[in-house]
Short mmCIF file of C-alpha atoms and ligand atoms in Angstrom, two decimals:
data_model
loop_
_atom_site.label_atom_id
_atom_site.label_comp_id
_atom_site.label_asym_id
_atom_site.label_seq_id
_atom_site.Cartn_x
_atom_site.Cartn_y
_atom_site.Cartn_z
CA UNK U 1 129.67 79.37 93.31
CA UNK U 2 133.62 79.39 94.14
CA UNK U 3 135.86 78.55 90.73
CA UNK U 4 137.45 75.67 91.77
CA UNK U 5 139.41 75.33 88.37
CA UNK U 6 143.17 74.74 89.61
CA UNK U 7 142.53 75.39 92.90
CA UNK U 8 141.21 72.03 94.26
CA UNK U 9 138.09 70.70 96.26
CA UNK U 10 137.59 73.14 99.74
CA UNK U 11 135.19 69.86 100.74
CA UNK U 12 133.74 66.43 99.80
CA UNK U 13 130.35 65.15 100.20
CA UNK U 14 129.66 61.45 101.22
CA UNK U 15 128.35 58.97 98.91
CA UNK U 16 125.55 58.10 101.24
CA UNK U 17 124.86 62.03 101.19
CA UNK U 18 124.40 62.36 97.46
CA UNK U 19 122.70 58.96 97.33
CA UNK U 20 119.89 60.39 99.68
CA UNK U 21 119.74 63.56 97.79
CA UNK U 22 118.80 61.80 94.67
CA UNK U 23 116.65 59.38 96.27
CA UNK U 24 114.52 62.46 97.57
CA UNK U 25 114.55 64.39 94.44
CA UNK U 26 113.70 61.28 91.72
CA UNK U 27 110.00 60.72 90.92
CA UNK U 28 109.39 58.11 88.72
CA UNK U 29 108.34 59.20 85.52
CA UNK U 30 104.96 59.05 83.95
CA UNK U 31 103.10 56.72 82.03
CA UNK U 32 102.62 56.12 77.96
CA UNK U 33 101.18 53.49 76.41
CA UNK U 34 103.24 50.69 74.94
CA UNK U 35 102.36 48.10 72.55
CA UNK U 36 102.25 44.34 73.91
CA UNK U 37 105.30 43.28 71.97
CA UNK U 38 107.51 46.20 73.23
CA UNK U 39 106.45 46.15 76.82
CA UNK U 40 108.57 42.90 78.10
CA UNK U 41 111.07 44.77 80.49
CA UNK U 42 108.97 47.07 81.46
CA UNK U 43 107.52 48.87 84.37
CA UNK U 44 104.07 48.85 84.46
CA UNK U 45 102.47 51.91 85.01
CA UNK U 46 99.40 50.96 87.04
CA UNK U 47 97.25 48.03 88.38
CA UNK U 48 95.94 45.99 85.62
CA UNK U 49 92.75 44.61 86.19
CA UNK U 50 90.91 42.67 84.06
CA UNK U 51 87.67 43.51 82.80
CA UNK U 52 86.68 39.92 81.70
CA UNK U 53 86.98 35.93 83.36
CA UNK U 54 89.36 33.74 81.26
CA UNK U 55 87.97 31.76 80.17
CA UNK U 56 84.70 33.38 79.62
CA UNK U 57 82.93 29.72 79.20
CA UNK U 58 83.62 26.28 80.35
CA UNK U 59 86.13 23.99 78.21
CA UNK U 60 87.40 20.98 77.67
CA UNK U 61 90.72 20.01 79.57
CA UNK U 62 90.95 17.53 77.54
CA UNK U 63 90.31 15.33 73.84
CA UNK U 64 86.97 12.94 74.37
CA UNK U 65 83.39 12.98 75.40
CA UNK U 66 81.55 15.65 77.20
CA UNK U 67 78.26 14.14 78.79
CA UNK U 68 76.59 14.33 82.15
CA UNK U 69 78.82 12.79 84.59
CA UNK U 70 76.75 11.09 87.23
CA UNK U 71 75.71 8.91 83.88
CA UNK U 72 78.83 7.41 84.02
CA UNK U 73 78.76 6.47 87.43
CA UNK U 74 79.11 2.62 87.89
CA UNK U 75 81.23 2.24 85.01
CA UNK U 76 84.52 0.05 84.31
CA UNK U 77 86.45 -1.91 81.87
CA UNK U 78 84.06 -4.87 83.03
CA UNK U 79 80.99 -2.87 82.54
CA UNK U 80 81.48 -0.24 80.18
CA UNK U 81 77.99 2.09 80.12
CA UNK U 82 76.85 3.20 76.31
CA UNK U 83 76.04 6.92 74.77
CA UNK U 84 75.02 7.99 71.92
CA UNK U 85 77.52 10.42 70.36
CA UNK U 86 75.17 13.28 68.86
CA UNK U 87 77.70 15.51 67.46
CA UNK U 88 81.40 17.02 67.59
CA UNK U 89 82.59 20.78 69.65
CA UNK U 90 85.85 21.88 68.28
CA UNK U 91 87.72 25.39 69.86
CA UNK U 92 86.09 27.87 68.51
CA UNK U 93 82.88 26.57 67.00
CA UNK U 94 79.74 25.43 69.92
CA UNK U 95 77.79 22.70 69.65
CA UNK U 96 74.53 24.81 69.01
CA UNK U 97 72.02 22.22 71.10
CA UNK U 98 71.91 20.80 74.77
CA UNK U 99 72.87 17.14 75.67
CA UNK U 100 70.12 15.34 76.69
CA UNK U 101 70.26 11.90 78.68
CA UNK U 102 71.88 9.08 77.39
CA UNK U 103 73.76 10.99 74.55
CA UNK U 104 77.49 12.50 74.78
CA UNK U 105 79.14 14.87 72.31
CA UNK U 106 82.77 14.36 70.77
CA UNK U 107 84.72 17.44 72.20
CA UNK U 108 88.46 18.71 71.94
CA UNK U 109 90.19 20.58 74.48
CA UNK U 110 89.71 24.03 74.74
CA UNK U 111 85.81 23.63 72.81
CA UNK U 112 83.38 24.84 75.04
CA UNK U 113 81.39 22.15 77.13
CA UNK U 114 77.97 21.97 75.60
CA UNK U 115 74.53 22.93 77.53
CA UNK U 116 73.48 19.84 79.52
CA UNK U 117 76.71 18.37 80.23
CA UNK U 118 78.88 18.81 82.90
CA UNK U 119 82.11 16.68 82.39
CA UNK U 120 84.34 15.37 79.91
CA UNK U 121 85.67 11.78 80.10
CA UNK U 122 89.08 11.36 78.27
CA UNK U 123 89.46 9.83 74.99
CA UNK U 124 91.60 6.81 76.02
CA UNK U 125 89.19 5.44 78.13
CA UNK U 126 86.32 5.33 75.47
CA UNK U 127 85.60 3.25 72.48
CA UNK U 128 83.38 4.60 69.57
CA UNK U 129 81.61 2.24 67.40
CA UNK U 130 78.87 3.50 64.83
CA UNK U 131 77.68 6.25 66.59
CA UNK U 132 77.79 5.18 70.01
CA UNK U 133 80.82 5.42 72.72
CA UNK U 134 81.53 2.68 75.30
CA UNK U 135 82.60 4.60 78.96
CA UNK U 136 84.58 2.67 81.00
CA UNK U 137 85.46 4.55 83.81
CA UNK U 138 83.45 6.78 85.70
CA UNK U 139 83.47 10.94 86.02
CA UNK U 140 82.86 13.19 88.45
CA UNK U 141 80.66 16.16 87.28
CA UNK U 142 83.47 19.09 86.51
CA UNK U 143 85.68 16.55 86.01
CA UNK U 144 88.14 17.49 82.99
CA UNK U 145 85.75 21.02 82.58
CA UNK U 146 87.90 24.53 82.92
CA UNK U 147 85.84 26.54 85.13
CA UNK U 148 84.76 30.10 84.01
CA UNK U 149 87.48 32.42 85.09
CA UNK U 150 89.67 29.43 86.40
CA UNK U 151 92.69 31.24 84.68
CA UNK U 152 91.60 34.70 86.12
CA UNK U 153 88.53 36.26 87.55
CA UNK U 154 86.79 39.11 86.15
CA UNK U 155 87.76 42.31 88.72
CA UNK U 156 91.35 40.40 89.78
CA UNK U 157 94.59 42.31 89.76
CA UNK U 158 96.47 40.56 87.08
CA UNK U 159 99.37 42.90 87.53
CA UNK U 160 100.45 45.54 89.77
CA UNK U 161 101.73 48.30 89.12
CA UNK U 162 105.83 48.52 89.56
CA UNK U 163 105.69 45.17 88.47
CA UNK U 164 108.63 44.66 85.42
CA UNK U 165 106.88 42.83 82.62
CA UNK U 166 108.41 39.25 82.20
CA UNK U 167 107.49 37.33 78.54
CA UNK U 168 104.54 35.37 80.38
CA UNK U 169 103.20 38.74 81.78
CA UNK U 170 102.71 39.84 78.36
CA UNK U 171 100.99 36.95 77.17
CA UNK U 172 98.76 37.10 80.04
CA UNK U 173 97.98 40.78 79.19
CA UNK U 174 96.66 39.81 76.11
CA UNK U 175 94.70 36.84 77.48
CA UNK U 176 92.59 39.77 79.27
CA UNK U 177 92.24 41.80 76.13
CA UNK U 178 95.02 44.52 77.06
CA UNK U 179 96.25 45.91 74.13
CA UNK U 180 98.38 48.54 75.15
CA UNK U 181 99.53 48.59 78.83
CA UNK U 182 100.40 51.52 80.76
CA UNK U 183 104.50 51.42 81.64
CA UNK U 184 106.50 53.81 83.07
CA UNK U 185 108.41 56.50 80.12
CA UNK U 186 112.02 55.52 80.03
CA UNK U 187 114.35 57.88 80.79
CA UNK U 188 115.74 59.67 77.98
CA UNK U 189 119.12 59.91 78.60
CA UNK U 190 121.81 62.43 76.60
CA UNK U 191 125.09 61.73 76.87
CA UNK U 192 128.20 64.43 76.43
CA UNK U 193 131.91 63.78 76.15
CA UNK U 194 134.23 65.87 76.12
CA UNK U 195 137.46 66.09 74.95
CA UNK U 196 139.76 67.35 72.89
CA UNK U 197 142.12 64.86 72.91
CA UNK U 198 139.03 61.84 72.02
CA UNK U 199 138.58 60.22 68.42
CA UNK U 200 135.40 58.48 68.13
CA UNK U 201 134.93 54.95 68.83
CA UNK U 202 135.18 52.71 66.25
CA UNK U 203 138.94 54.76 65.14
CA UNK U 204 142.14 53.61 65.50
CA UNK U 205 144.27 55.56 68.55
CA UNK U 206 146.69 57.99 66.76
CA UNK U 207 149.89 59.82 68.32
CA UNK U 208 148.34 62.19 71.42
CA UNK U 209 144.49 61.04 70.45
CA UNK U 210 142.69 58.34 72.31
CA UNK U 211 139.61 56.66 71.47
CA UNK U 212 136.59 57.55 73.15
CA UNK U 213 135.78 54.44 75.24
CA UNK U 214 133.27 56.23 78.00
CA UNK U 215 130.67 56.51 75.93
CA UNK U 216 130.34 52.81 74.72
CA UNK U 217 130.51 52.22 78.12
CA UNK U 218 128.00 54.46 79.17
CA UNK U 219 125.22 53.63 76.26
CA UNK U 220 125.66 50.15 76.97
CA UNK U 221 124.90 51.01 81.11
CA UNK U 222 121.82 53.02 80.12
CA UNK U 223 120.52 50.86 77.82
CA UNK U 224 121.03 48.49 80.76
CA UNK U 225 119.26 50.58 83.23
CA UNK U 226 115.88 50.89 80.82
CA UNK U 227 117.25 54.50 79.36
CA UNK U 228 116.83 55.42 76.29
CA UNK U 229 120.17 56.57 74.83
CA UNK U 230 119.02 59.98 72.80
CA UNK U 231 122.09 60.76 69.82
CA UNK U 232 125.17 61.91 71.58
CA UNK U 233 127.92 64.51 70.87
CA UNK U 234 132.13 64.31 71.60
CA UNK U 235 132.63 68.32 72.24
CA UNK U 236 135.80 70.03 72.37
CA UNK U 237 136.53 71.27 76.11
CA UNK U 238 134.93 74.90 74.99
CA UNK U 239 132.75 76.28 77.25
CA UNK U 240 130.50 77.93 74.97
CA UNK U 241 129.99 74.78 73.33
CA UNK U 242 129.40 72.38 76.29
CA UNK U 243 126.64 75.33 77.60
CA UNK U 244 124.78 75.00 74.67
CA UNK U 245 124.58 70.85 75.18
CA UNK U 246 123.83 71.90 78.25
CA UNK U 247 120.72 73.32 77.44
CA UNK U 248 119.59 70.53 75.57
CA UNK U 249 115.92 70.52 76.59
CA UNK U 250 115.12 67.15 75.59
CA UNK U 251 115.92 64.73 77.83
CA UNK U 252 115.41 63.79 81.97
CA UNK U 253 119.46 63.00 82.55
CA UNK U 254 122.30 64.72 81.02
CA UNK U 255 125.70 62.77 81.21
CA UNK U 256 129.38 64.91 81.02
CA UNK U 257 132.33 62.92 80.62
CA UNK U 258 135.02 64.42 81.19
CA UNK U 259 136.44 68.05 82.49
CA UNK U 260 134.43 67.60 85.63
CA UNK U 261 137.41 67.93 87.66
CA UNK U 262 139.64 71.11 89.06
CA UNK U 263 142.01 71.37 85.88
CA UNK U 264 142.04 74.39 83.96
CA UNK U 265 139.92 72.79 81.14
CA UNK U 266 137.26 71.46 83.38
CA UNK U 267 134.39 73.50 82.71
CA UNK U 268 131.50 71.25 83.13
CA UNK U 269 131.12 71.68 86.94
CA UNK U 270 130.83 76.02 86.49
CA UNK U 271 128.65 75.85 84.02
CA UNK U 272 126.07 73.67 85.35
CA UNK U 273 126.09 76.06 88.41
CA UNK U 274 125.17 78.96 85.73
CA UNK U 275 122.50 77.36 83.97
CA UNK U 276 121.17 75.61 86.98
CA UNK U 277 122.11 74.69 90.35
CA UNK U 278 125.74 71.41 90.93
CA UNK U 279 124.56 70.14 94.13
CA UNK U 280 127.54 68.31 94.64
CA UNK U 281 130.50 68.76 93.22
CA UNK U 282 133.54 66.51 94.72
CA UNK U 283 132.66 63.49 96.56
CA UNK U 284 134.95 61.36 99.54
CA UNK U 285 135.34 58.53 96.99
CA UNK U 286 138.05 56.56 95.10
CA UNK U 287 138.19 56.28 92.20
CA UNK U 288 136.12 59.06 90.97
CA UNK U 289 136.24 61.85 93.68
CA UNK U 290 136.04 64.28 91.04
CA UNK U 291 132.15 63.89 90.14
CA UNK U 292 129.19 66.43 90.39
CA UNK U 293 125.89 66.33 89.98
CA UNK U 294 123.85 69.14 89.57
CA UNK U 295 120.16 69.98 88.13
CA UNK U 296 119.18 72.57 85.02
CA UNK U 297 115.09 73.21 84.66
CA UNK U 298 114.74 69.49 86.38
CA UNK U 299 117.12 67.32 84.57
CA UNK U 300 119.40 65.60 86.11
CA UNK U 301 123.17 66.10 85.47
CA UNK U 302 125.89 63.90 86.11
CA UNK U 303 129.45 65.31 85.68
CA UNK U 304 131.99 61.84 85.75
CA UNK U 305 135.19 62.27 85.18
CA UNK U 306 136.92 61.35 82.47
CA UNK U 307 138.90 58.30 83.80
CA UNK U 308 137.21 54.86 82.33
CA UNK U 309 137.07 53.60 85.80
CA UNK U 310 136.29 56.80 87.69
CA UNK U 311 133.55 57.27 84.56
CA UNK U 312 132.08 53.41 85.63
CA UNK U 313 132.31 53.99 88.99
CA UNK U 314 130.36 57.40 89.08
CA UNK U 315 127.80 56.32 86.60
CA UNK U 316 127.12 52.58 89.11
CA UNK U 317 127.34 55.14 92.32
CA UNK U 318 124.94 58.05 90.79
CA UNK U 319 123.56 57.53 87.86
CA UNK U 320 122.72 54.34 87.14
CA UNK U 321 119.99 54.60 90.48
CA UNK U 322 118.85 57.62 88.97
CA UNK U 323 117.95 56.55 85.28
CA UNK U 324 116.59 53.17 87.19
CA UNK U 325 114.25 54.68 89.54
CA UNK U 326 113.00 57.51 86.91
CA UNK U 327 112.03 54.16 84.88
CA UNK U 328 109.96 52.77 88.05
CA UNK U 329 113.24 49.99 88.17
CA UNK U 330 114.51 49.50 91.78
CA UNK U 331 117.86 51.62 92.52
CA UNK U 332 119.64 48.59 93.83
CA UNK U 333 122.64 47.46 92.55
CA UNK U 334 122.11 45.15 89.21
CA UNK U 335 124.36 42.67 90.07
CA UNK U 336 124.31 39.37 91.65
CA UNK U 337 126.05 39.09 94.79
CA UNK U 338 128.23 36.06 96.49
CA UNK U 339 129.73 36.75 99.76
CA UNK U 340 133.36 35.30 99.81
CA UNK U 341 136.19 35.76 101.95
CA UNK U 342 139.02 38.01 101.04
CA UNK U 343 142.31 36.04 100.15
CA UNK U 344 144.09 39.49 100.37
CA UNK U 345 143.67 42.80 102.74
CA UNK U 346 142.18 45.22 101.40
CA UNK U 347 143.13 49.25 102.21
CA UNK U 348 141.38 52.32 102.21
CA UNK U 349 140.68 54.86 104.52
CA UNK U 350 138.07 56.35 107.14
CA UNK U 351 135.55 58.61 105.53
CA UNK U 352 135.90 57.41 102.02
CA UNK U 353 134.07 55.42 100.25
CA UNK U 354 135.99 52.59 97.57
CA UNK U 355 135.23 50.70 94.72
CA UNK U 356 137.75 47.73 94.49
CA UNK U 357 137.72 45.92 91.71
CA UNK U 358 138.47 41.96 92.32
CA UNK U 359 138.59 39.02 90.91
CA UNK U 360 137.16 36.16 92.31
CA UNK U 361 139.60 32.77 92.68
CA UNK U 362 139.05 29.40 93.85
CA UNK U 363 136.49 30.61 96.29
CA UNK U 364 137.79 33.53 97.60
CA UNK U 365 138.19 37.26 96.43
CA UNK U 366 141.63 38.66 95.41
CA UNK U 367 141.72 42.57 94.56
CA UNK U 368 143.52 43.50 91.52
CA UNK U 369 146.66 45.05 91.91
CA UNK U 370 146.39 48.00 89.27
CA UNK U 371 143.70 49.74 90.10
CA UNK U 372 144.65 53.44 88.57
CA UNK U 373 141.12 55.02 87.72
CA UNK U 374 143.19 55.17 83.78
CA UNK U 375 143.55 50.85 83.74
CA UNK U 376 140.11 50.01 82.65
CA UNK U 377 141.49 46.75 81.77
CA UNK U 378 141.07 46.50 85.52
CA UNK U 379 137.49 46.18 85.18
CA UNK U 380 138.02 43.66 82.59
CA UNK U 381 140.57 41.35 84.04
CA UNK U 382 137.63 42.22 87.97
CA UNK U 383 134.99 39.88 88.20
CA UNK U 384 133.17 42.39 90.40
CA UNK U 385 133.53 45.15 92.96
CA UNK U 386 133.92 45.27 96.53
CA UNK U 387 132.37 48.24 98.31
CA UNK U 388 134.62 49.15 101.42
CA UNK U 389 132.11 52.36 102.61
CA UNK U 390 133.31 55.41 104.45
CA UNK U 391 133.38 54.00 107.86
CA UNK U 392 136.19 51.48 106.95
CA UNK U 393 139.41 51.65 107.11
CA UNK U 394 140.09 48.52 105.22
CA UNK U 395 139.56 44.88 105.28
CA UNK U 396 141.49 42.02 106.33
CA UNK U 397 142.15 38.64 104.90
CA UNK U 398 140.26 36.30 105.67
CA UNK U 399 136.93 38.57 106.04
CA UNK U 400 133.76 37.82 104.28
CA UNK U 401 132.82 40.76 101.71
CA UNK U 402 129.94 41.13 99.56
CA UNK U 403 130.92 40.93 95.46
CA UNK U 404 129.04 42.88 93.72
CA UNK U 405 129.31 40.27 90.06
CA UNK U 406 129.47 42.01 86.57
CA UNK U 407 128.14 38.71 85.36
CA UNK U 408 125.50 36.88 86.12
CA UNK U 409 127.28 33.58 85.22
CA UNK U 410 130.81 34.00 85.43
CA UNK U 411 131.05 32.88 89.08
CA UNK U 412 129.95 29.89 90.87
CA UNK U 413 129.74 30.51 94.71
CA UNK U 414 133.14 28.61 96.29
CA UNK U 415 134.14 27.21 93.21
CA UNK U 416 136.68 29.01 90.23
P1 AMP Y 501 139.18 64.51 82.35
O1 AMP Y 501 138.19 64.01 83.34
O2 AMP Y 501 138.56 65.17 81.18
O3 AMP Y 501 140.20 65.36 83.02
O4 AMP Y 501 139.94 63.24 81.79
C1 AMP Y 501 140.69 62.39 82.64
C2 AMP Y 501 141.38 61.33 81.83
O5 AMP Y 501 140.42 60.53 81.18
C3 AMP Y 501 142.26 61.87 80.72
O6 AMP Y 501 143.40 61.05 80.60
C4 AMP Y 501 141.40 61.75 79.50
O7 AMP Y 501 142.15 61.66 78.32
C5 AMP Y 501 140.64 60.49 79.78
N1 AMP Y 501 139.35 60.52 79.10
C6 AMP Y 501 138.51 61.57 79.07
N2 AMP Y 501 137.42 61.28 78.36
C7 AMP Y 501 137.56 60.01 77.94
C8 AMP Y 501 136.75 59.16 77.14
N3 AMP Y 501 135.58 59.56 76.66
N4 AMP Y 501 137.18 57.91 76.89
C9 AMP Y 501 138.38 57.51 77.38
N5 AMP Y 501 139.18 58.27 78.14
C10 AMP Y 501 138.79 59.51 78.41
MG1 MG Y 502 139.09 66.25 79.63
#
């Protein structure tokens, strides 16, 4: 591997070119179990299919009288037809005989229907009086009477696998008896900064010391992305020290922040090569053309530079796909998007790929002005990003773009 320390990048790869490369190399983790409460959000593992019918017996759909239906036939306010009530079914508790002819049997909803009858009448149209019930309208057999499996059928699919678990999917897990579904292992994700000029988050910014903002940033984006954010470390820029976090065993990504560039003090990049192999290392993008990423004994390593933007931008680019598709999520983008027109032009250049921050007013997109890869108050003030890929040269005003939204909410299509 050439020392590129102070010397500068011979080459850049494309971002669609390390985008494939990680697309090829990612397999999705595999599965654990996870208990029912803990499962919303994620991916499930496998095909569930469910072993029993829900419900397992006929019920009520409603309060009022199960009977045989074709007894009620003929009936009406005018000429209400008679039964003698013969006993009660709540949920839960059977009535233990069978209805015979002529009798019905108070029932709630959910209680199973009773042997011998076939339909419930509701409660509003029926009038009990010492032991016996006036009908006065008619029902269908099966009328008011879950079916057996009318929820789902014994042998269905009643989730695939891939499938990210909503609230309801839960629910209907445990409607079938699952106790502990099979979802893809998050990612565990370890995240290094380094730094010697960084004070933890949390401290106030003293004379030549900055706070650390990357990696607030970047636990907040993997806990966004389904990782799991493993305890993290701010490390001096000494090599012998970032090696050794290097070697970390533990965990399927390892994030750098920092020193990933050509300086003097960037030793990230030559030490990944050592342990393991930096597949890329300088990439035709702005900001952030100073990332790597690299592989030691099968985790994946990100190097992002140290600039808050440049760290954003190489973490949405790279990473963020990575720890999503190792968690079975899709690699897309995890933003809405709106397609607006541009109120300004936007610049850039042919074989580089840029992410422009803009804001979006009254309807249309404006790019914001500072847009150092230092300002991360640029991402603040940005609703979203436009992606201008490598073979633009720019955009005009007036063109429709694609925002890529922060928020979910922030924006309303064509309106401020
Ligand atoms: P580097 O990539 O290490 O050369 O850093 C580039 C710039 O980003 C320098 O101005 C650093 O001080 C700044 N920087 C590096 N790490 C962080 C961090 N964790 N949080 C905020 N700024 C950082
Ligand atoms: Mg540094």
């Amino acid at each position: 591997m050439r020392d590129v320390r102070m010397k500068g990048f011979a080459e850049r790869a494309d971002v669609e070119e390390v985008a494939a490369f990680l697309r090829e190399q990612v397999r999705v983790l595999p599965a654990e179990e996870v208990a029912l409460l803990e499962c919303v959000g994620r991916v499930l593992a496998a095909d569930e299919r469910a072993e029993v019918d829900v419900p397992g017996f006929a019920r009520s759909a409603m309060d009022g009288y199960a009977l045989r239906g074709e007894e009620t036939f003929g009936a009406s306010a005018y000429n209400p037809i008679a039964f003698e009530v013969v006993g009660e079914t709540l949920p839960g508790s059977p009535y233990a005989g069978e209805i015979q002819p002529g009798a019905a049997i108070r029932i709630m909803t959910g209680a199973p229907i009773p042997d011998g009858a076939d339909a419930v009448v509701m409660a509003e149209v029926c009038s009990e009086v010492a032991g016996r019930v006036e009908v006065s309208e008619a029902v269908a057999p099966r009328k008011n009477v879950g079916a057996v499996g009318e929820d789902i059928r014994r042998d269905d699919i009643a989730l695939r696998a891939g499938r990210r678990l909503r609230p309801q999917d839960a629910g209907l897990l445990a409607s079938i008896g699952v106790a502990r579904p099979a979802c893809v292992r998050r990612p565990r994700v370890k995240l290094l900064v380094t730094g010697d000029e960084l004070l933890p988050a949390g401290s106030r910014p003293a004379g030549v010391h900055i706070v650390d903002s990357n990696s607030v940033m970047l636990r907040a984006l993997v806990a966004r992305d389904g990782g799991v954010d493993l305890p993290f470390e701010i490390l001096p820029d000494r090599p012998e020290r970032i090696r050794e976090a290097l070697k970390f065993a533990d965990a399927d990504v390892v994030l750098v922040s920092g020193g990933s560039s050509v300086g003097a003090e960037d030793h990230a990049p030559r030490l990944v090569a050592e342990l393991g192999r930096l597949d890329f290392h300088g990439i035709s993008m702005r900001p952030s053309s100073p990332a790597g990423v690299g592989r030691i004994d099968g985790r994946f390593v990100f190097l992002l530079p140290g600039n808050p933007v440049s760290c954003l931008c190489a973490y949405e680019f790279f990473a963020g796909p990575t720890v999503r598709a190792l968690g079975g999520r899709s690699r897309r983008w995890p933003h809405r998007q709106v397609r607006l027109p541009l109120a300004r032009k936007i610049s850039s250049a042919v074989g580089r790929t840029d992410y422009v921050r803009v804001a979006v007013e009254g309807g249309s997109v404006v790019p914001i002005a500072t847009s150092g890869a230092s300002i991360l108050s640029s991402t603040v003030r940005a609703d979203g990003v436009v992606i201008v890929s490598r073979e633009h040269e720019g955009m005009p005003a007036g063109a429709e773009v694609e925002v890529l939204l922060y928020d979910d909410e922030s924006v309303d299509e064509g309106s401020p």
